[in-house]
PDB file of C-alpha atoms in Angstrom:
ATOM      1  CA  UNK A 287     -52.850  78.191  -2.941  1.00  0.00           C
ATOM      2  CA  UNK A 288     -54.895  80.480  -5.396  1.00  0.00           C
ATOM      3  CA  UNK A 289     -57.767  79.362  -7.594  1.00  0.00           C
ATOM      4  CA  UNK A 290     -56.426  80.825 -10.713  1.00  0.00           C
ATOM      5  CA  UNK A 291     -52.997  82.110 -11.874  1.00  0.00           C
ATOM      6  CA  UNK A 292     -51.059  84.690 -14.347  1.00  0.00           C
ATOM      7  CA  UNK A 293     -48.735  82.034 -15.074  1.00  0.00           C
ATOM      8  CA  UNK A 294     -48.862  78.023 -14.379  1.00  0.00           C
ATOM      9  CA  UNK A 295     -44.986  76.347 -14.768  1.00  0.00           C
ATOM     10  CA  UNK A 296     -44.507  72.595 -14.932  1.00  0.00           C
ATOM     11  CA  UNK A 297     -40.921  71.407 -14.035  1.00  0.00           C
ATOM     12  CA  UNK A 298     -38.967  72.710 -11.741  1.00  0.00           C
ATOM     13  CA  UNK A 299     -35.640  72.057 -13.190  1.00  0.00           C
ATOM     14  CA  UNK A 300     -33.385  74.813 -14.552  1.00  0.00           C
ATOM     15  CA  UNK A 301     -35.835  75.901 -17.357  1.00  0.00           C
ATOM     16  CA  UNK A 302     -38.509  76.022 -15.492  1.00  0.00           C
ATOM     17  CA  UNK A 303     -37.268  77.801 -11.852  1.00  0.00           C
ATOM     18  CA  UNK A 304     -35.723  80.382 -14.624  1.00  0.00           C
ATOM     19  CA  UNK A 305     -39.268  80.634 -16.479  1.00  0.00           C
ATOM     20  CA  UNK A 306     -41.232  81.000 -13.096  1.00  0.00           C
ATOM     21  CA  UNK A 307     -37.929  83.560 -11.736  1.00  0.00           C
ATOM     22  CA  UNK A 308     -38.833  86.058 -14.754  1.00  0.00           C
ATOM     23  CA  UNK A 309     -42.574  85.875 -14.193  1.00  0.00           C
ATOM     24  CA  UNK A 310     -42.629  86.579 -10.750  1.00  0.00           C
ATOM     25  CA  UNK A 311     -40.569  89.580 -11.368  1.00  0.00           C
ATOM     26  CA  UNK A 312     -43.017  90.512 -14.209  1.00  0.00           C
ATOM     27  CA  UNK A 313     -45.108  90.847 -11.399  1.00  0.00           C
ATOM     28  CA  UNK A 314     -47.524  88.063 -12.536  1.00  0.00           C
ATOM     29  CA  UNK A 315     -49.047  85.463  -9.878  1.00  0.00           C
ATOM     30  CA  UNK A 316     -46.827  81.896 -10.397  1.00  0.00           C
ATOM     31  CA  UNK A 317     -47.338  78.250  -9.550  1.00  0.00           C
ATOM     32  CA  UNK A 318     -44.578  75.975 -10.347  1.00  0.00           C
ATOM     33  CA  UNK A 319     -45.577  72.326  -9.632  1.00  0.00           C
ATOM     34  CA  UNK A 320     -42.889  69.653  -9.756  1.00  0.00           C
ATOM     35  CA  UNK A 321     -43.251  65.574  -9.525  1.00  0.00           C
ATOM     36  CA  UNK A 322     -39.810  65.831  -7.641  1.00  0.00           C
ATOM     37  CA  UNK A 323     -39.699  66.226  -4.138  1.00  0.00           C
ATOM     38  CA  UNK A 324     -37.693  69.167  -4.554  1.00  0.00           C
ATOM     39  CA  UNK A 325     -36.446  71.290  -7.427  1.00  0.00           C
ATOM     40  CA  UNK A 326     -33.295  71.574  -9.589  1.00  0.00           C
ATOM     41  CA  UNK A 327     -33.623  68.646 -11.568  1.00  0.00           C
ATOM     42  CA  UNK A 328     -29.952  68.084 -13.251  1.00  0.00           C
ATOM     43  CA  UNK A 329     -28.441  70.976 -11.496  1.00  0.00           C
ATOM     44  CA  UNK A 330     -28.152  69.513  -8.022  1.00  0.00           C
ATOM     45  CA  UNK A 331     -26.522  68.099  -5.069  1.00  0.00           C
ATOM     46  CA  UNK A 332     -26.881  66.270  -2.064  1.00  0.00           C
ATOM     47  CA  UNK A 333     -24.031  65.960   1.311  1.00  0.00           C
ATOM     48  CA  UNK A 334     -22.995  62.537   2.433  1.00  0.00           C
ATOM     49  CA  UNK A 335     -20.660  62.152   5.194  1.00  0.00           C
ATOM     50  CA  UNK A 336     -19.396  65.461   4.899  1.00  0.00           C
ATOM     51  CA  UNK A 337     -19.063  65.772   1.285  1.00  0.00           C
ATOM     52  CA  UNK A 338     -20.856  67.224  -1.207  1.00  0.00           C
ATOM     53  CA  UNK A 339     -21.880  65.236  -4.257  1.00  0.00           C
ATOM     54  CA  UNK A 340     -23.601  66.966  -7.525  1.00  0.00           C
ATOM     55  CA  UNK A 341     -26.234  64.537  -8.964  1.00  0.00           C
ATOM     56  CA  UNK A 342     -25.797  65.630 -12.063  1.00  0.00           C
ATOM     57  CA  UNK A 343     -23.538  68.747 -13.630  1.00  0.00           C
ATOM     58  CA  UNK A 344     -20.680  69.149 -12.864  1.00  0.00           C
ATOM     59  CA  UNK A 345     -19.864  73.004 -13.585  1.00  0.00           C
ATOM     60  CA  UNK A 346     -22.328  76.234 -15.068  1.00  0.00           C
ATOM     61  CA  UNK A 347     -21.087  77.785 -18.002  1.00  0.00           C
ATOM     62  CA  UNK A 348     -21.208  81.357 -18.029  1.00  0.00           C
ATOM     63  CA  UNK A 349     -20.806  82.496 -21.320  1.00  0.00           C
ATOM     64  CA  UNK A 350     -22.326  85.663 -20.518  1.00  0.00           C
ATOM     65  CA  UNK A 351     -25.507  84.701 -19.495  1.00  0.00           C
ATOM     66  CA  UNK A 352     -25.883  83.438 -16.073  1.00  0.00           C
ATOM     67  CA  UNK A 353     -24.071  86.246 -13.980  1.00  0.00           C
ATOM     68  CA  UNK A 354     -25.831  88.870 -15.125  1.00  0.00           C
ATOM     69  CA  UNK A 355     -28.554  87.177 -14.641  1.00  0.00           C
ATOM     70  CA  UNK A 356     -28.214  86.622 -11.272  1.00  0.00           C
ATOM     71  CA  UNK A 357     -26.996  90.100 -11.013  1.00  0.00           C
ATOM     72  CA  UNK A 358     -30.354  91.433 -12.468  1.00  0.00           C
ATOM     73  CA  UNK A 359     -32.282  89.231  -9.689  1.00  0.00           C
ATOM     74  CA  UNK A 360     -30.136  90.580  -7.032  1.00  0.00           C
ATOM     75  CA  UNK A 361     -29.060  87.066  -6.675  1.00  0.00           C
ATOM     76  CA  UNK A 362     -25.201  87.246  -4.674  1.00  0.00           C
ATOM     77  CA  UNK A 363     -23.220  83.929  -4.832  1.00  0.00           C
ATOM     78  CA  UNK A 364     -19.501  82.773  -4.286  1.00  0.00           C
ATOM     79  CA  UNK A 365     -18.325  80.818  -7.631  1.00  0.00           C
ATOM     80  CA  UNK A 366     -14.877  79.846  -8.219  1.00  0.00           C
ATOM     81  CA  UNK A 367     -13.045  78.433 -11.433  1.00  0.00           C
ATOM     82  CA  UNK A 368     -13.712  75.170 -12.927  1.00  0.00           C
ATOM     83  CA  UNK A 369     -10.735  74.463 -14.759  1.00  0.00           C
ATOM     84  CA  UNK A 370     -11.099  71.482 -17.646  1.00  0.00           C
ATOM     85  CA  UNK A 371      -8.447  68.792 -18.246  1.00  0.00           C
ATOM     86  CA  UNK A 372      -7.781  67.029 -21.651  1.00  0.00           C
ATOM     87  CA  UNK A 373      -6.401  63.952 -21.336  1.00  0.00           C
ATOM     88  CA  UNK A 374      -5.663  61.640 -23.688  1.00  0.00           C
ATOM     89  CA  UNK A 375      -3.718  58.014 -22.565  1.00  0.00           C
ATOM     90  CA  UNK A 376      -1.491  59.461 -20.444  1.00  0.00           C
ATOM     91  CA  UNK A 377      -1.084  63.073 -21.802  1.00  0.00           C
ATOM     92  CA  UNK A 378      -3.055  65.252 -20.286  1.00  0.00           C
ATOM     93  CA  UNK A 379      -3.361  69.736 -20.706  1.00  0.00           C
ATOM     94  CA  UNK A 380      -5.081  71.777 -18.181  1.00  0.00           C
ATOM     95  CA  UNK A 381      -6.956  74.411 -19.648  1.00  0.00           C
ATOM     96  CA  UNK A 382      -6.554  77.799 -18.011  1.00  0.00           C
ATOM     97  CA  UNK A 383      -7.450  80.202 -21.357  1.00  0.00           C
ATOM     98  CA  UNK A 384      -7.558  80.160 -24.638  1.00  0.00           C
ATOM     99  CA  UNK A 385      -3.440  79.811 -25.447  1.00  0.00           C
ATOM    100  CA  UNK A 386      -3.657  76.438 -23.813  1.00  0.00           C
ATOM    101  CA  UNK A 387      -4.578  75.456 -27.411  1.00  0.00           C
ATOM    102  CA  UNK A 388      -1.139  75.810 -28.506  1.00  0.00           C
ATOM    103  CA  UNK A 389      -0.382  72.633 -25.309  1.00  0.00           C
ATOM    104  CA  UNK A 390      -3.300  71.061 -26.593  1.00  0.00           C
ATOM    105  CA  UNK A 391      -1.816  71.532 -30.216  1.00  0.00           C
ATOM    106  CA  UNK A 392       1.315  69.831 -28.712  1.00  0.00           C
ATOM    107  CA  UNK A 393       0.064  66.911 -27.453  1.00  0.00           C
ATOM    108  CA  UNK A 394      -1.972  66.207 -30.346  1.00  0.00           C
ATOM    109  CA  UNK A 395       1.493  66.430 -32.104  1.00  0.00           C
ATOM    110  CA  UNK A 396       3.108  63.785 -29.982  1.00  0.00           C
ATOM    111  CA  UNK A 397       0.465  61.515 -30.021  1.00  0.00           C
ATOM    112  CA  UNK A 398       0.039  61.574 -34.000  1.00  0.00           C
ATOM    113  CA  UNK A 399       3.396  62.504 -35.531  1.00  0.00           C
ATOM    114  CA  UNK A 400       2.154  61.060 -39.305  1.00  0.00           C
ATOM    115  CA  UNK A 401      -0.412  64.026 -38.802  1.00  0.00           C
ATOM    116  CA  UNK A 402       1.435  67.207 -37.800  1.00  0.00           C
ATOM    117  CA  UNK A 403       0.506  69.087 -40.811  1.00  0.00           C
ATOM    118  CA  UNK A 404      -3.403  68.077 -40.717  1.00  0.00           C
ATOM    119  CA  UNK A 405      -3.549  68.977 -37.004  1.00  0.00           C
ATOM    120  CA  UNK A 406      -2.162  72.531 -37.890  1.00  0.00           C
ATOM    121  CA  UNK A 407      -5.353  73.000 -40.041  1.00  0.00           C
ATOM    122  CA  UNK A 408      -7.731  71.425 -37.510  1.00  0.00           C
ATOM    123  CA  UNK A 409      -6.636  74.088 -34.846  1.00  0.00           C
ATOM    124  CA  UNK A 410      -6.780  76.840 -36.771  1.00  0.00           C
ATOM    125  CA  UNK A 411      -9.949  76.084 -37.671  1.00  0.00           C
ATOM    126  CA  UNK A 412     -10.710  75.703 -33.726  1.00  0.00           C
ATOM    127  CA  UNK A 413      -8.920  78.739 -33.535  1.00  0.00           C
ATOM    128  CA  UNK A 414     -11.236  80.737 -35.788  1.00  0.00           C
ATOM    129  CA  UNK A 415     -14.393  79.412 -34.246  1.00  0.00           C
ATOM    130  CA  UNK A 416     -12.763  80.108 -30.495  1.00  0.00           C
ATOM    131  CA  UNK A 417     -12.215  83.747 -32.064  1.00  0.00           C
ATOM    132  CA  UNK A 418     -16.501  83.785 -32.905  1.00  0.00           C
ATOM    133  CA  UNK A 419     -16.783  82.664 -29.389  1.00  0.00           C
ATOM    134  CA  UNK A 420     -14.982  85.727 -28.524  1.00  0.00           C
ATOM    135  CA  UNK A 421     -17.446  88.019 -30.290  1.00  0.00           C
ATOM    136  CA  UNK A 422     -20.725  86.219 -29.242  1.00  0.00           C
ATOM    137  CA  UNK A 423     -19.998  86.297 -25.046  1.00  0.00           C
ATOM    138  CA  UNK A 424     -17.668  89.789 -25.369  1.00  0.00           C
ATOM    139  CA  UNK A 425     -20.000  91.105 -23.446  1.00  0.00           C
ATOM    140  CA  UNK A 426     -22.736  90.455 -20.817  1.00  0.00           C
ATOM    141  CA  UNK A 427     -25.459  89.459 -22.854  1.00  0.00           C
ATOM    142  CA  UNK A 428     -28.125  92.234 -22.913  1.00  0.00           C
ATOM    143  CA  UNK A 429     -31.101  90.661 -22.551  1.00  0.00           C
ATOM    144  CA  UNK A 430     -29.779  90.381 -19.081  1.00  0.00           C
ATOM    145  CA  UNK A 431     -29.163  94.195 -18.401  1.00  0.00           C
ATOM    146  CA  UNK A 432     -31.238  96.908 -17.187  1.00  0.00           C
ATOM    147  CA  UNK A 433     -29.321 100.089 -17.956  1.00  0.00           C
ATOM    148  CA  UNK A 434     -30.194 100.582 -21.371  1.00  0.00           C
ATOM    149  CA  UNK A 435     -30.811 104.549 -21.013  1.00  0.00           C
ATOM    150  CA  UNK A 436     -26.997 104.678 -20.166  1.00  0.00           C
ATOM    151  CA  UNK A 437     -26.885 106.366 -23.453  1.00  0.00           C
ATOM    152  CA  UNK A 438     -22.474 105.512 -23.158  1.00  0.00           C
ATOM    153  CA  UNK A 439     -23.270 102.494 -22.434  1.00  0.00           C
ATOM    154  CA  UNK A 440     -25.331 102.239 -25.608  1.00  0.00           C
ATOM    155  CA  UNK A 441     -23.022 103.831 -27.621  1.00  0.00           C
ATOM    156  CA  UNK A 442     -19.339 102.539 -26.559  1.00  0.00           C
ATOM    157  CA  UNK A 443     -20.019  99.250 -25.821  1.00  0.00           C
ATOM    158  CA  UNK A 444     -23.182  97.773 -27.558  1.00  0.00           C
ATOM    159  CA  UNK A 445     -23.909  99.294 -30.374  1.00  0.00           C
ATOM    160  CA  UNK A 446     -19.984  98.321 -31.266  1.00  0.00           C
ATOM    161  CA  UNK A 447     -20.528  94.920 -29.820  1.00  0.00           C
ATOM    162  CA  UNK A 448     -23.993  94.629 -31.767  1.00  0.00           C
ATOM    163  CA  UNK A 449     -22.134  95.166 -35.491  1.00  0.00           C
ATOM    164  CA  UNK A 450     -19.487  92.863 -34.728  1.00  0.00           C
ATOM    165  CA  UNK A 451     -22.087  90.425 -33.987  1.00  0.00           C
ATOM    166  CA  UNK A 452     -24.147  91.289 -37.229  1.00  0.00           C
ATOM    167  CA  UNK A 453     -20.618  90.343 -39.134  1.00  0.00           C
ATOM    168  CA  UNK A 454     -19.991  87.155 -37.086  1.00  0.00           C
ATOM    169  CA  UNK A 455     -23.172  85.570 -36.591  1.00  0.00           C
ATOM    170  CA  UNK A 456     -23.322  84.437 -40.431  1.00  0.00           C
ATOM    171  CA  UNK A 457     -20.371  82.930 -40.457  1.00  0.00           C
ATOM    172  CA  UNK A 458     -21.354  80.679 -37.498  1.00  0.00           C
ATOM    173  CA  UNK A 459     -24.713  79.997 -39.790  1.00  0.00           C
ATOM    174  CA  UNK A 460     -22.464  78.712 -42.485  1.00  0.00           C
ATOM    175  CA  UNK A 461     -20.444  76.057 -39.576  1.00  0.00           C
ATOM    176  CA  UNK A 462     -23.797  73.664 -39.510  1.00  0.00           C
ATOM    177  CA  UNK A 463     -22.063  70.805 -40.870  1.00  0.00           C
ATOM    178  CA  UNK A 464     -21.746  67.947 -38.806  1.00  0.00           C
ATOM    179  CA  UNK A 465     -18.587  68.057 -37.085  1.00  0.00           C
ATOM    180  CA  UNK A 466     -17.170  64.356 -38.084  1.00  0.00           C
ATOM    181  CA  UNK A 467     -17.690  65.445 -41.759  1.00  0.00           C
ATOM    182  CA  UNK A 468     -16.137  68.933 -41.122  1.00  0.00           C
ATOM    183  CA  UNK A 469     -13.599  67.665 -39.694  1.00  0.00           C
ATOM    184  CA  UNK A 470     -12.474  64.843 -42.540  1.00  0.00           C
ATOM    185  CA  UNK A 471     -11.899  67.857 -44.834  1.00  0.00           C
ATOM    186  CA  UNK A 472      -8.625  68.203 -42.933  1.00  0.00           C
ATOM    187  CA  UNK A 473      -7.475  64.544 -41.931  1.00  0.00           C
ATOM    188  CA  UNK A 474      -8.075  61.267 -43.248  1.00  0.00           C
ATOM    189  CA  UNK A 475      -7.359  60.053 -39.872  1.00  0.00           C
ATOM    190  CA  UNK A 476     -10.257  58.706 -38.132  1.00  0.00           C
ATOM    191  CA  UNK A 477      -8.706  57.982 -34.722  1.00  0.00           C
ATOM    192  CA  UNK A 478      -7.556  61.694 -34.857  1.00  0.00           C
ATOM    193  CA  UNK A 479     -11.320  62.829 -36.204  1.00  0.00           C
ATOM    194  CA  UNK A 480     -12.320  60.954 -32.958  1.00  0.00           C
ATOM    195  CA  UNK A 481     -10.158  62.014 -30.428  1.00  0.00           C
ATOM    196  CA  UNK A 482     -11.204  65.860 -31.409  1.00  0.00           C
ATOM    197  CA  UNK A 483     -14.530  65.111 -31.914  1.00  0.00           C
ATOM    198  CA  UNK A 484     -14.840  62.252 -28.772  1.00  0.00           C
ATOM    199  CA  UNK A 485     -17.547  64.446 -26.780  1.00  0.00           C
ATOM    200  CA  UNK A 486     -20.014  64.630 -29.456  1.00  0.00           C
ATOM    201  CA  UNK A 487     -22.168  62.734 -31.501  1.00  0.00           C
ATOM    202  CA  UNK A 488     -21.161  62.371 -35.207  1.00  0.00           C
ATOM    203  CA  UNK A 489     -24.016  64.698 -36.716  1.00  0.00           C
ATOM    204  CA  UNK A 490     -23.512  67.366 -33.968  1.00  0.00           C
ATOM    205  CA  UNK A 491     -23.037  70.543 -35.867  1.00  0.00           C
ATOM    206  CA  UNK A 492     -19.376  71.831 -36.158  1.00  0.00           C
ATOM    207  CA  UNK A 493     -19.724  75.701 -34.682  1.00  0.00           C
ATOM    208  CA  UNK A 494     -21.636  73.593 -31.370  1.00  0.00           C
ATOM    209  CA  UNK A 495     -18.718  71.193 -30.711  1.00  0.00           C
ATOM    210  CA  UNK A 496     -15.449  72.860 -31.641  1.00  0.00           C
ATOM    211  CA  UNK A 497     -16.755  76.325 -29.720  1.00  0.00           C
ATOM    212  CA  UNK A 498     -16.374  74.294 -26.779  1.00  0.00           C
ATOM    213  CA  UNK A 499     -12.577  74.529 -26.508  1.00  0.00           C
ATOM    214  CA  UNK A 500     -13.518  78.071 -26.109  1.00  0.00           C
ATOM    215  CA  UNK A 501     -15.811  77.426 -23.619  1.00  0.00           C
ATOM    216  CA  UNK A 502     -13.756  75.544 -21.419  1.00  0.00           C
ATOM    217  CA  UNK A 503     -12.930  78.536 -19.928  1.00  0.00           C
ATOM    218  CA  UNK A 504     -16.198  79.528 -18.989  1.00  0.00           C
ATOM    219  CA  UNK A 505     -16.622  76.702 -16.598  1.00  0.00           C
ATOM    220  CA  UNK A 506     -17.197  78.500 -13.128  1.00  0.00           C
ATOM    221  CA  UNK A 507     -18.457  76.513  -9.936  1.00  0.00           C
ATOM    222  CA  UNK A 508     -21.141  77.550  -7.496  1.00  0.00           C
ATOM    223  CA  UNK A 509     -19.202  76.949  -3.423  1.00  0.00           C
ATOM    224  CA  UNK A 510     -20.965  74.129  -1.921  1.00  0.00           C
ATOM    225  CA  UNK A 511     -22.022  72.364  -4.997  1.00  0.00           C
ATOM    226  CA  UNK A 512     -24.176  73.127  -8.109  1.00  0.00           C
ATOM    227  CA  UNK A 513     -27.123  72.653  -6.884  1.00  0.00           C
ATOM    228  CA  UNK A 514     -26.443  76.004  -4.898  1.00  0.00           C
ATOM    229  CA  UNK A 515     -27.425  77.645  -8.115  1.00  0.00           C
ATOM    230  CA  UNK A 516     -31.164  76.015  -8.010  1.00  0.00           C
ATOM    231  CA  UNK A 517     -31.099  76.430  -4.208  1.00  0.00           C
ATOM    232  CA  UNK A 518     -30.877  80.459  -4.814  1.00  0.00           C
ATOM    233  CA  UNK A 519     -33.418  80.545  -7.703  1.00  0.00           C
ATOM    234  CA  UNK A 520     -35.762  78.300  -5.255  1.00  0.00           C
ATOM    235  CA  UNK A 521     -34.964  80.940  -2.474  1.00  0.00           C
ATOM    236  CA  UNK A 522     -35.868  83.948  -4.838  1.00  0.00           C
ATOM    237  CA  UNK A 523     -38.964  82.430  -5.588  1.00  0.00           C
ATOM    238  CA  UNK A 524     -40.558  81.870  -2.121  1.00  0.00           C
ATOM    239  CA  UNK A 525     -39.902  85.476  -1.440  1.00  0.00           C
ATOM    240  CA  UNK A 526     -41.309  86.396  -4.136  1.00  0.00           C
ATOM    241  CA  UNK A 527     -44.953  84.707  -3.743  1.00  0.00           C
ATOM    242  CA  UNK A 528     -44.199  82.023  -6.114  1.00  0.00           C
ATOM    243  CA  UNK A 529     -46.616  78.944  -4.802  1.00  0.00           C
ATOM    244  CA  UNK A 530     -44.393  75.595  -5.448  1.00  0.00           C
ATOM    245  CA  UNK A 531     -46.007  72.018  -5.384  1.00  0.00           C
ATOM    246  CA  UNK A 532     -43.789  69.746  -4.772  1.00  0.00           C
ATOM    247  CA  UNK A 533     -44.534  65.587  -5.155  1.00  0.00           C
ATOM    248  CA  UNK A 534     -47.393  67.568  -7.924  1.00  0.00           C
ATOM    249  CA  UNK A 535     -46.856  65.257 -11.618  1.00  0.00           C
ATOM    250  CA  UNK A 536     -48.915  67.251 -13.945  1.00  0.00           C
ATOM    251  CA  UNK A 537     -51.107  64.171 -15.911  1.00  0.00           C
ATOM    252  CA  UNK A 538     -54.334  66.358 -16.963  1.00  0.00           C
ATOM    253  CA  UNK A 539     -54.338  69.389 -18.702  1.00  0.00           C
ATOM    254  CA  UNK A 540     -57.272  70.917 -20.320  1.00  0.00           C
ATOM    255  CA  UNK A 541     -56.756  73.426 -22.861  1.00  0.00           C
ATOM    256  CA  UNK A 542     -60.369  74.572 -23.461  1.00  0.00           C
ATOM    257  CA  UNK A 543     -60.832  75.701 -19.428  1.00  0.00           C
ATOM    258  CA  UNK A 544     -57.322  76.245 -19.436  1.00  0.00           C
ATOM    259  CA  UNK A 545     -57.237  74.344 -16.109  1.00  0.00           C
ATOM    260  CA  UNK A 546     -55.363  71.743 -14.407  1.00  0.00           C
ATOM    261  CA  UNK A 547     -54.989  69.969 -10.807  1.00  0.00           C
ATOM    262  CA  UNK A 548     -58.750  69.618 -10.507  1.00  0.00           C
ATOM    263  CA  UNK A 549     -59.285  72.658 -11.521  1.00  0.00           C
ATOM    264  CA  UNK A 550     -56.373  75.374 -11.167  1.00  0.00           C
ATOM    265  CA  UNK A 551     -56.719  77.528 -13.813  1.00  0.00           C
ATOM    266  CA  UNK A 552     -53.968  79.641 -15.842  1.00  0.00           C
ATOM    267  CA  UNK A 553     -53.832  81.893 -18.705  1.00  0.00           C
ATOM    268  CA  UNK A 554     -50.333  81.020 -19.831  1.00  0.00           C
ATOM    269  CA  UNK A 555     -49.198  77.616 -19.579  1.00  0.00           C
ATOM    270  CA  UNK A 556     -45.519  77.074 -19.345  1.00  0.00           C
ATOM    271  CA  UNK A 557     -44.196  73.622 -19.894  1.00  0.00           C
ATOM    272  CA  UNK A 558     -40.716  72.971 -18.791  1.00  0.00           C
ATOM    273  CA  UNK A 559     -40.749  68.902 -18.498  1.00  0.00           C
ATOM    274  CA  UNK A 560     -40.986  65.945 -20.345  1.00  0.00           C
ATOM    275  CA  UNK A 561     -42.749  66.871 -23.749  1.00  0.00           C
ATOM    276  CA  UNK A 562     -43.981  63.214 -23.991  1.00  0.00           C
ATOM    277  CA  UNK A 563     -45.579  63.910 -20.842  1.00  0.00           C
ATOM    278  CA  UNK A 564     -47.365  67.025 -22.040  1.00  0.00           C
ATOM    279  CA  UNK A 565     -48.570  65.057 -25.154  1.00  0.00           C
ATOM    280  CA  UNK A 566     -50.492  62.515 -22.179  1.00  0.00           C
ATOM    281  CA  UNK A 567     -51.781  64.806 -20.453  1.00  0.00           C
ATOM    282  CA  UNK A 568     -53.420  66.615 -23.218  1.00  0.00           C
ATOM    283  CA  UNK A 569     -57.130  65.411 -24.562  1.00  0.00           C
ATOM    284  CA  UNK A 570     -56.624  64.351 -27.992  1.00  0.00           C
ATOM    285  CA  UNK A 571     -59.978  65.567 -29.014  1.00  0.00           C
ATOM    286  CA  UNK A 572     -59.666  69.003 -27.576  1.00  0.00           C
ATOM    287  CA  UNK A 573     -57.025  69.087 -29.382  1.00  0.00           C
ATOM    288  CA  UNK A 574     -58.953  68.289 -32.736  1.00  0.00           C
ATOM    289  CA  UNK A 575     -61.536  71.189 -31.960  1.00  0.00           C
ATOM    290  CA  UNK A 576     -59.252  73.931 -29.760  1.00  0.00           C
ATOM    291  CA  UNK A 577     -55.562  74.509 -31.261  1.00  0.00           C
ATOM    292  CA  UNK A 578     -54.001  76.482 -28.381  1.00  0.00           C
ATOM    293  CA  UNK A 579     -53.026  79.851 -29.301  1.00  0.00           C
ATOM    294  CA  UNK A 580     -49.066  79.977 -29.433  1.00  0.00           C
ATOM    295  CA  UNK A 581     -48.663  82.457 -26.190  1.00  0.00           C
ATOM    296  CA  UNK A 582     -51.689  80.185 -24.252  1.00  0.00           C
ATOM    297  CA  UNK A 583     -49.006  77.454 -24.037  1.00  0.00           C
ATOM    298  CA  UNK A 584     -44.830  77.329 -24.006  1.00  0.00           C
ATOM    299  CA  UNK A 585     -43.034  74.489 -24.060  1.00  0.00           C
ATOM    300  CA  UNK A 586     -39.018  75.569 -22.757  1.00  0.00           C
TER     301      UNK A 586
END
């Protein structure tokens, strides 16, 4: 344990492993402190009697994000497909890609004969936004890649990518509308409204929930359980000179010494746990005199 450090993380769930991942390879000094007993949070599982168990997800979506992430870490791990199942009663359509919309289509058919014409519409519509899906994860996402002096890299693949994103990315601005409402312009039907729409709360916006039909088929699964995922980030850390509390709530912070933990001190302050929990462990009236500048502290 140091006295002070570059970087101070609180959580050690998904955010905040990532978070404290990306500063240690910055090269900055890390603590993470977690009130756990070990990290992961939601992405986790445990072996009982020979089987594995995940506490919490149940599949990582890639959507171009998280393997070449873990390929920029120099993270190597065996995944294999997730596949999704929508069932409805007894009906039921495994989703393998994206043309197992048209079986979906089908047994939406069956179920509501009265609405074969309004469900055309709806999937189209899904359609369309599975198509923007397309666009936004067509390739790795490049916040994640190193190799941007590949000048053909640059110019065949994202610059090309980068102004069909440009032309997508407002229409996907314009899909905000809360997906119930959205989806009454097509059906007056409100069992089929809910059947589509059964995963998500009424107000969620439209792009968020019907993408996920696209989605489906970025479902991939660590071997040995999700919380294999965590395990490696933990792993990358400790060789990496990360210190990790474990057992370690976070309940005083003080943002004029910029210290915690009786005394710990940090120049950035990342917090990556309960917000409500941040707002108690802050002193109100420092917080009437000192207003932290908006790099000193990051809430993720």
């Amino acid at each position: 344990m140091k006295k002070a450090y570059d970087v101070v993380v609180v959580g050690g769930g998904i955010a905040g492993l990532t978070a404290a991942v990306y500063c240690a390879r910055a090269g900055l000094s890390v603590l993470l402190c977690e009130k756990q007993d070990r990290t992961g949070g939601l992405v986790n599982s445990f072996e009982r009697n020979g089987f594995v168990y995940d506490q919490g997800i149940r599949a990582i979506e890639n959507s171009g994000i998280v393997f070449p992430m873990l390929k920029q870490l120099g993270i190597e791990m065996n995944w294999v497909r997730s596949l999704v199942t929508l069932a409805i009663g007894s009906e039921k359509v495994i989703v393998t890609d994206t043309e197992s919309l048209s079986e979906y289509q089908k047994m939406l058919d069956r179920l509501f004969p009265q609405n074969i014409a309004d469900i055309a519409l709806i999937m189209d519509e899904i359609r369309k936004i599975t198509r923007y899906m397309d666009v936004l994860y067509g390739i790795d996402n490049p916040l994640f890649l190193d190799n941007y002096q590949d000048l053909g890299y640059v110019r065949k693949t994202l610059l090309p990518w980068l102004m069909r994103y440009l032309g997508t990315i407002g229409k996907i601005d314009r899909l905000n509308e809360p997906v119930v409402a959205y989806l009454s312009r097509f059906t007056k039907n409100k069992a089929l409204i809910d059947i589509i729409a059964q995963h998500f709360f009424a107000d969620t916006p439209t792009f968020f929930a019907l993408s996920y039909f696209g989605l489906y088929c970025e479902y991939q699964y660590p071997m040995g359980g999700t919380g294999k995922l965590t395990d490696a980030l933990y792993t990358y850390l400790k060789e990496h000179g990360v210190d990790v509390l474990l057992d370690c709530p976070v309940t005083a912070v003080d943002i004029e010494k910029h210290t915690l933990l009786d005394g710990i001190a940090y120049k950035k302050l990342i917090w990556a746990a309960d917000l409500k929990a941040l707002y108690r462990s802050v002193d109100e009236k420092q917080l009437s005199t000192h207003i932290p500048h908006p790099y000193e502290l990051i809430s993720v």
